[in-house]
Coordinates of C-alpha atoms and ligand atoms in Angstrom, one line a residue:
X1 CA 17.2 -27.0 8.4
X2 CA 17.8 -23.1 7.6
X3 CA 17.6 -22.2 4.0
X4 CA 20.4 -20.0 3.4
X5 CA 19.7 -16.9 0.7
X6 CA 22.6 -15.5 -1.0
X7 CA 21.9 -11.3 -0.8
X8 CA 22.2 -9.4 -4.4
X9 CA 24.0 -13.0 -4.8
X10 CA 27.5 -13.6 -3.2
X11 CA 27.6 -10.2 -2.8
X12 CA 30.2 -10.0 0.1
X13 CA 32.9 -11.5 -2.8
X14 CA 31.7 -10.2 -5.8
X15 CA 29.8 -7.5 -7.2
X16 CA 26.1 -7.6 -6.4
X17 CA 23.1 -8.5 -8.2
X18 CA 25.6 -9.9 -11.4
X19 CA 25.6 -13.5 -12.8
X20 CA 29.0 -14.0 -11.5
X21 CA 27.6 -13.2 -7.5
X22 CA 24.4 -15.5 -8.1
X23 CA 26.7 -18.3 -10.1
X24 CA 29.2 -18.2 -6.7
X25 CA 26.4 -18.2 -4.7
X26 CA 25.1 -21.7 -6.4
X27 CA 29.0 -23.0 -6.4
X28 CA 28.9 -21.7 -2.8
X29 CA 25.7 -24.3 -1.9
X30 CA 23.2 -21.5 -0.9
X31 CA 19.6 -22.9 -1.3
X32 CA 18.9 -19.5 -2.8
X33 CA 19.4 -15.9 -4.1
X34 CA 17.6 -12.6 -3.9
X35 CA 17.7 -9.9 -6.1
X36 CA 16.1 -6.6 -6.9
X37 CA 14.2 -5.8 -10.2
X38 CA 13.4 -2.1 -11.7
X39 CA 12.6 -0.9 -15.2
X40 CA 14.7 0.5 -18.0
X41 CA 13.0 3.4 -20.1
X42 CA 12.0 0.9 -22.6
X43 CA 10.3 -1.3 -20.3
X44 CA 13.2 -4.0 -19.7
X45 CA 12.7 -6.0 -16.1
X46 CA 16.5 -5.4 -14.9
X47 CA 18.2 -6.7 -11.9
X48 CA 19.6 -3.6 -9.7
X49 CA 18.8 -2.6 -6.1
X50 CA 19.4 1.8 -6.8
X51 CA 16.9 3.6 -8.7
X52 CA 20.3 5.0 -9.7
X53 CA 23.1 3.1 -11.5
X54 CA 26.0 5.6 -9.9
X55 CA 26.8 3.8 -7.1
X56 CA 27.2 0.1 -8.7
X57 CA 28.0 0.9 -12.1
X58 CA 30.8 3.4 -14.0
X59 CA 27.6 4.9 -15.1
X60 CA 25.3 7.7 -13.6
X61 CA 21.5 8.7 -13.5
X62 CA 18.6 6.6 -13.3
X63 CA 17.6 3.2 -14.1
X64 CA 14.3 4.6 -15.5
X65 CA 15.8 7.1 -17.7
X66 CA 18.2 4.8 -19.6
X67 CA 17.6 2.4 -22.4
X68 CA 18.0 -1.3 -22.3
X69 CA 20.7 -0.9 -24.9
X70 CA 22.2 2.0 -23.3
X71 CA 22.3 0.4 -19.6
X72 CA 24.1 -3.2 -20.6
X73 CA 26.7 -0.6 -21.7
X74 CA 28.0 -0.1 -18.1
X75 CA 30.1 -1.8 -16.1
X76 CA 29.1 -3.2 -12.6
X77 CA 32.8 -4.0 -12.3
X78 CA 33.9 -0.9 -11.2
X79 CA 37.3 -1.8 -9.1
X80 CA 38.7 -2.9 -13.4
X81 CA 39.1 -6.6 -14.4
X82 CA 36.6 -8.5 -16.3
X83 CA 33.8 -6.1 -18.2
X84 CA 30.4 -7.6 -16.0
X85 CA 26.7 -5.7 -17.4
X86 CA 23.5 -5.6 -15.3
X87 CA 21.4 -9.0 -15.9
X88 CA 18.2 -8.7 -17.2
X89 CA 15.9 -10.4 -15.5
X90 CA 14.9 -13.1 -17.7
X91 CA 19.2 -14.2 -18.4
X92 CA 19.0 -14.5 -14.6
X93 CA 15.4 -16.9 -15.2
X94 CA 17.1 -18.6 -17.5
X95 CA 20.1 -19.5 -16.2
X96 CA 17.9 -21.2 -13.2
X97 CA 16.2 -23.6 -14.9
X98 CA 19.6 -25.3 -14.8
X99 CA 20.0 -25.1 -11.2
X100 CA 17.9 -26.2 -8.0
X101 CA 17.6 -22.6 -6.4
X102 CA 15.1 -20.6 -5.0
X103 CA 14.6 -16.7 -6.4
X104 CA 13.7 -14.0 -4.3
X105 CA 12.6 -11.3 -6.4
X106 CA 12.0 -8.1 -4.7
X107 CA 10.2 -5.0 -6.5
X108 CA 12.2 -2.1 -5.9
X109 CA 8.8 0.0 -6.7
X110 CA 8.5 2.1 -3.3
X111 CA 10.7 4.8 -4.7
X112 CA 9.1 4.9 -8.5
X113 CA 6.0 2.4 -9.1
X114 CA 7.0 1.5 -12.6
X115 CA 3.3 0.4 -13.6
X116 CA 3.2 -2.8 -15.1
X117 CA 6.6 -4.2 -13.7
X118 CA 4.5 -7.0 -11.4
X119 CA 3.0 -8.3 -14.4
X120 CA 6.6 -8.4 -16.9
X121 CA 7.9 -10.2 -14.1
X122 CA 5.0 -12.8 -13.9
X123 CA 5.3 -13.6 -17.7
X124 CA 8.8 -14.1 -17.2
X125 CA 8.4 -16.4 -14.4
X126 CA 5.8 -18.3 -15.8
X127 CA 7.0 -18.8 -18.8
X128 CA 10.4 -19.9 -17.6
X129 CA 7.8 -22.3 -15.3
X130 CA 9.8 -21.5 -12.1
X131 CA 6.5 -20.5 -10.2
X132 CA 6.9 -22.9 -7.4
X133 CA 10.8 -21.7 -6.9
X134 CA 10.2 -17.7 -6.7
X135 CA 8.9 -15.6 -3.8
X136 CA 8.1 -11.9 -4.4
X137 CA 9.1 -9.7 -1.7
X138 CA 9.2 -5.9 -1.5
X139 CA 8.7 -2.9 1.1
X140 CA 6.0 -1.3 -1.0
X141 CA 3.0 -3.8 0.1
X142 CA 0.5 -3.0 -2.5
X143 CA 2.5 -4.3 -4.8
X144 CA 2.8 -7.7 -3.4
X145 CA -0.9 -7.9 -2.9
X146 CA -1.1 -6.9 -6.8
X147 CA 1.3 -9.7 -7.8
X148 CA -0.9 -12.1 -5.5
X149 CA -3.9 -11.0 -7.4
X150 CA -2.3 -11.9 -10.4
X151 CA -0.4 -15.1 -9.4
X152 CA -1.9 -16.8 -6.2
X153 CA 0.3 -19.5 -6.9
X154 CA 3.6 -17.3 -6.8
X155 CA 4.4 -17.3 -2.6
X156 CA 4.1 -13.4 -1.5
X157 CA 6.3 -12.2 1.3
X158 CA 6.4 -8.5 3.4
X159 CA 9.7 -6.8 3.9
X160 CA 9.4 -5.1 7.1
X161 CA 12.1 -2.2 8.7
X162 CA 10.2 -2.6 11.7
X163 CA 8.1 -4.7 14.1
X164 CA 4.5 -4.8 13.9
X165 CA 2.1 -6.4 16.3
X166 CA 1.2 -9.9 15.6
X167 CA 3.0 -10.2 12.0
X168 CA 1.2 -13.6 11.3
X169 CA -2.0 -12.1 10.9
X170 CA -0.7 -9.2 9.2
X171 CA 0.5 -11.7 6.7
X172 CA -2.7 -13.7 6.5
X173 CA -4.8 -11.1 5.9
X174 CA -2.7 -10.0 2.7
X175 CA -2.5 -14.1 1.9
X176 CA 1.5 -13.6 1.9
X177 CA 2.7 -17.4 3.1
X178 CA 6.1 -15.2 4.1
X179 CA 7.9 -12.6 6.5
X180 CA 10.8 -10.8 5.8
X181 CA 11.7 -8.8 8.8
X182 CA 14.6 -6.7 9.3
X183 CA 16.8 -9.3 11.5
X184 CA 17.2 -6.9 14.5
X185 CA 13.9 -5.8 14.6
X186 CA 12.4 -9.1 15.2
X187 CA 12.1 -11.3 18.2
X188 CA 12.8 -15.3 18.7
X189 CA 9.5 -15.7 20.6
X190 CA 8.1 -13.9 17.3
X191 CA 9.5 -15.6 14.8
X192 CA 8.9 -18.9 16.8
X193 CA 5.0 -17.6 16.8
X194 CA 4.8 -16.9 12.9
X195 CA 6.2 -20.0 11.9
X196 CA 3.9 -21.9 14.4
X197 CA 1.0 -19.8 12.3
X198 CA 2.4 -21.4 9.0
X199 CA 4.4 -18.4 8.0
X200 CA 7.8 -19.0 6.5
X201 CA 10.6 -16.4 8.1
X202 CA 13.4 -15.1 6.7
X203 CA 15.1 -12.3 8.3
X204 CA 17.8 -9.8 6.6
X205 CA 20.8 -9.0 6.3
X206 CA 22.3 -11.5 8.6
X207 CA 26.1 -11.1 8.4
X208 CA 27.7 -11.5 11.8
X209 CA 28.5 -15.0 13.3
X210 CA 26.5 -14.3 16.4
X211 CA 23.1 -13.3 14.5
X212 CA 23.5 -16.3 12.3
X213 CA 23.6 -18.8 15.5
X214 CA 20.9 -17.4 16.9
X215 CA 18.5 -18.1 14.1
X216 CA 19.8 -21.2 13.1
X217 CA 19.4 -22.1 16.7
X218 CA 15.8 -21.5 16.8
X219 CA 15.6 -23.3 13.2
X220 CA 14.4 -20.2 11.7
X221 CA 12.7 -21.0 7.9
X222 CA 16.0 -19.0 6.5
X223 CA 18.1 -16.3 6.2
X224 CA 19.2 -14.1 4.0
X225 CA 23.3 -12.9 4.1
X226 CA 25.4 -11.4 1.9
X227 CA 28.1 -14.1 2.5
X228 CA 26.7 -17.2 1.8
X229 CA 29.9 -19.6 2.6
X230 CA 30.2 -18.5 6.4
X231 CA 26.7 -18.9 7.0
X232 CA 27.2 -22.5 5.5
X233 CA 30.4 -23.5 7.2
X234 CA 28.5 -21.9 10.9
X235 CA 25.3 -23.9 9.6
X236 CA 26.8 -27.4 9.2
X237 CA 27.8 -27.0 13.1
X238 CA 23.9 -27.4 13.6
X239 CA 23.3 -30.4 11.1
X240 CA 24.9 -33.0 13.8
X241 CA 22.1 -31.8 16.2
X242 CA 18.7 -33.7 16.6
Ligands
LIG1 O1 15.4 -8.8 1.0 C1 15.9 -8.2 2.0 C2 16.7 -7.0 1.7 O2 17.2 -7.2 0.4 C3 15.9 -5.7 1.7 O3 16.7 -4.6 1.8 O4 17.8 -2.6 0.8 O5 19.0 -4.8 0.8 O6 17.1 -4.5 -0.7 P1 17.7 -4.1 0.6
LIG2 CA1 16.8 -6.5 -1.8

């Protein structure tokens, strides 16, 4: 069956990449999250997809430039209600060691290659002992190879914008056991092939009814939406079939 990845968390409901959008998207039934990791000033592993905090947050300029201290001062709630901070990464680590879900952390690093992030987020993985439920993803490729040479045992997976020839053995040759393509760019007769290689797909940002039908069609490894509860309620359509 499908896994089904909640994107920045529930983010279709709630704000993205908080607790409250990862804790709906466990409520929800997703068999997992993904989120995106940069680094404060002082070298705190934080959960936020913009280099920037303007567009997310009531606060401006860039992740980099701001203390731990000073960033868990804004709000990610900017439409009022409940005050909500950026997670670190390791309340978010902790907080699944009480759950069943799967992690996928992407590097944001192609922007700004905060040296040393792949290895903070290693310790904190390991020493939370969730290595077997993260995959590291990201667009900037050396740094997956990095975190593979780190952590063989963590599973390594590609982002791709675009379709390359043969993805399989793109992935092989890096040792990433995953894809994850961008869902338009990417073919059923090639995502039938990489699986068939023993590669794991998961295309995003599936969102429309028609896009999530035709991968759980093909019984594609998973896929990766911002709203979690349609792709379950269109999923359980498929669980009658053989
Ligand atoms: O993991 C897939 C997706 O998150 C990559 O794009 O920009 O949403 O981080 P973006
Ligand atoms: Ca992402």
């Amino acid at each position: 069956m499908t896994q089904i990845f909640a994107h920045r968390g529930y983010s279709s409901a709630y704000p993205e990449n908080t607790m409250s959008a990862f804790v709906a998207a466990e409520k929800a039934g997703a068999d997992g999250i993904e989120l995106d990791v940069q680094l404060t000033k002082d070298g705190e592993v934080v959960v936020i997809h913009d280099e920037k905090v303007d567009r997310t947050t009531t606060g401006i300029g860039f992740v980099k430039d701001l203390l731990y201290k000073e960033l868990r001062q804004l709000n990610t709630n900017k439409k009022g209600g409940r005050k909500e901070p950026i997670p670190a990464l390791k309340e978010v680590l902790e907080w699944m060691t009480s759950n069943q879900l799967i992690c996928n952390i992407e590097f944001k690093n192609n922007r700004f290659p905060y040296d040393g992030m792949e290895e903070k987020v290693i310790h904190l993985v390991r020493n939370f002992h969730l290595d077997n439920r993260i995959i590291f993803s990201s667009f900037n490729h050396y740094s997956i190879v990095h975190s593979y040479c780190l952590a063989p045992e963590i599973e390594t997976a590609p982002l791709l914008l675009e379709g390359i020839y043969m993805p399989w053995v793109y992935c092989q040759s890096i040792r990433a056991k995953g894809l994850h393509p961008k869902h338009t760019t990417i073919s059923d007769r090639i995502i039938q092939k990489t699986m068939e290689n023993g590669i794991a797909v998961r295309p995003y940002t599936v969102n429309q009814e028609k896009d999530m039908h035709r991968l759980f069609n093909i019984k594609c490894t998973s896929i990766i939406t911002d709203d979690p509860v349609k792709a379950i309620k269109i999923r359980n359509q498929y669980k009658k079939r053989p």
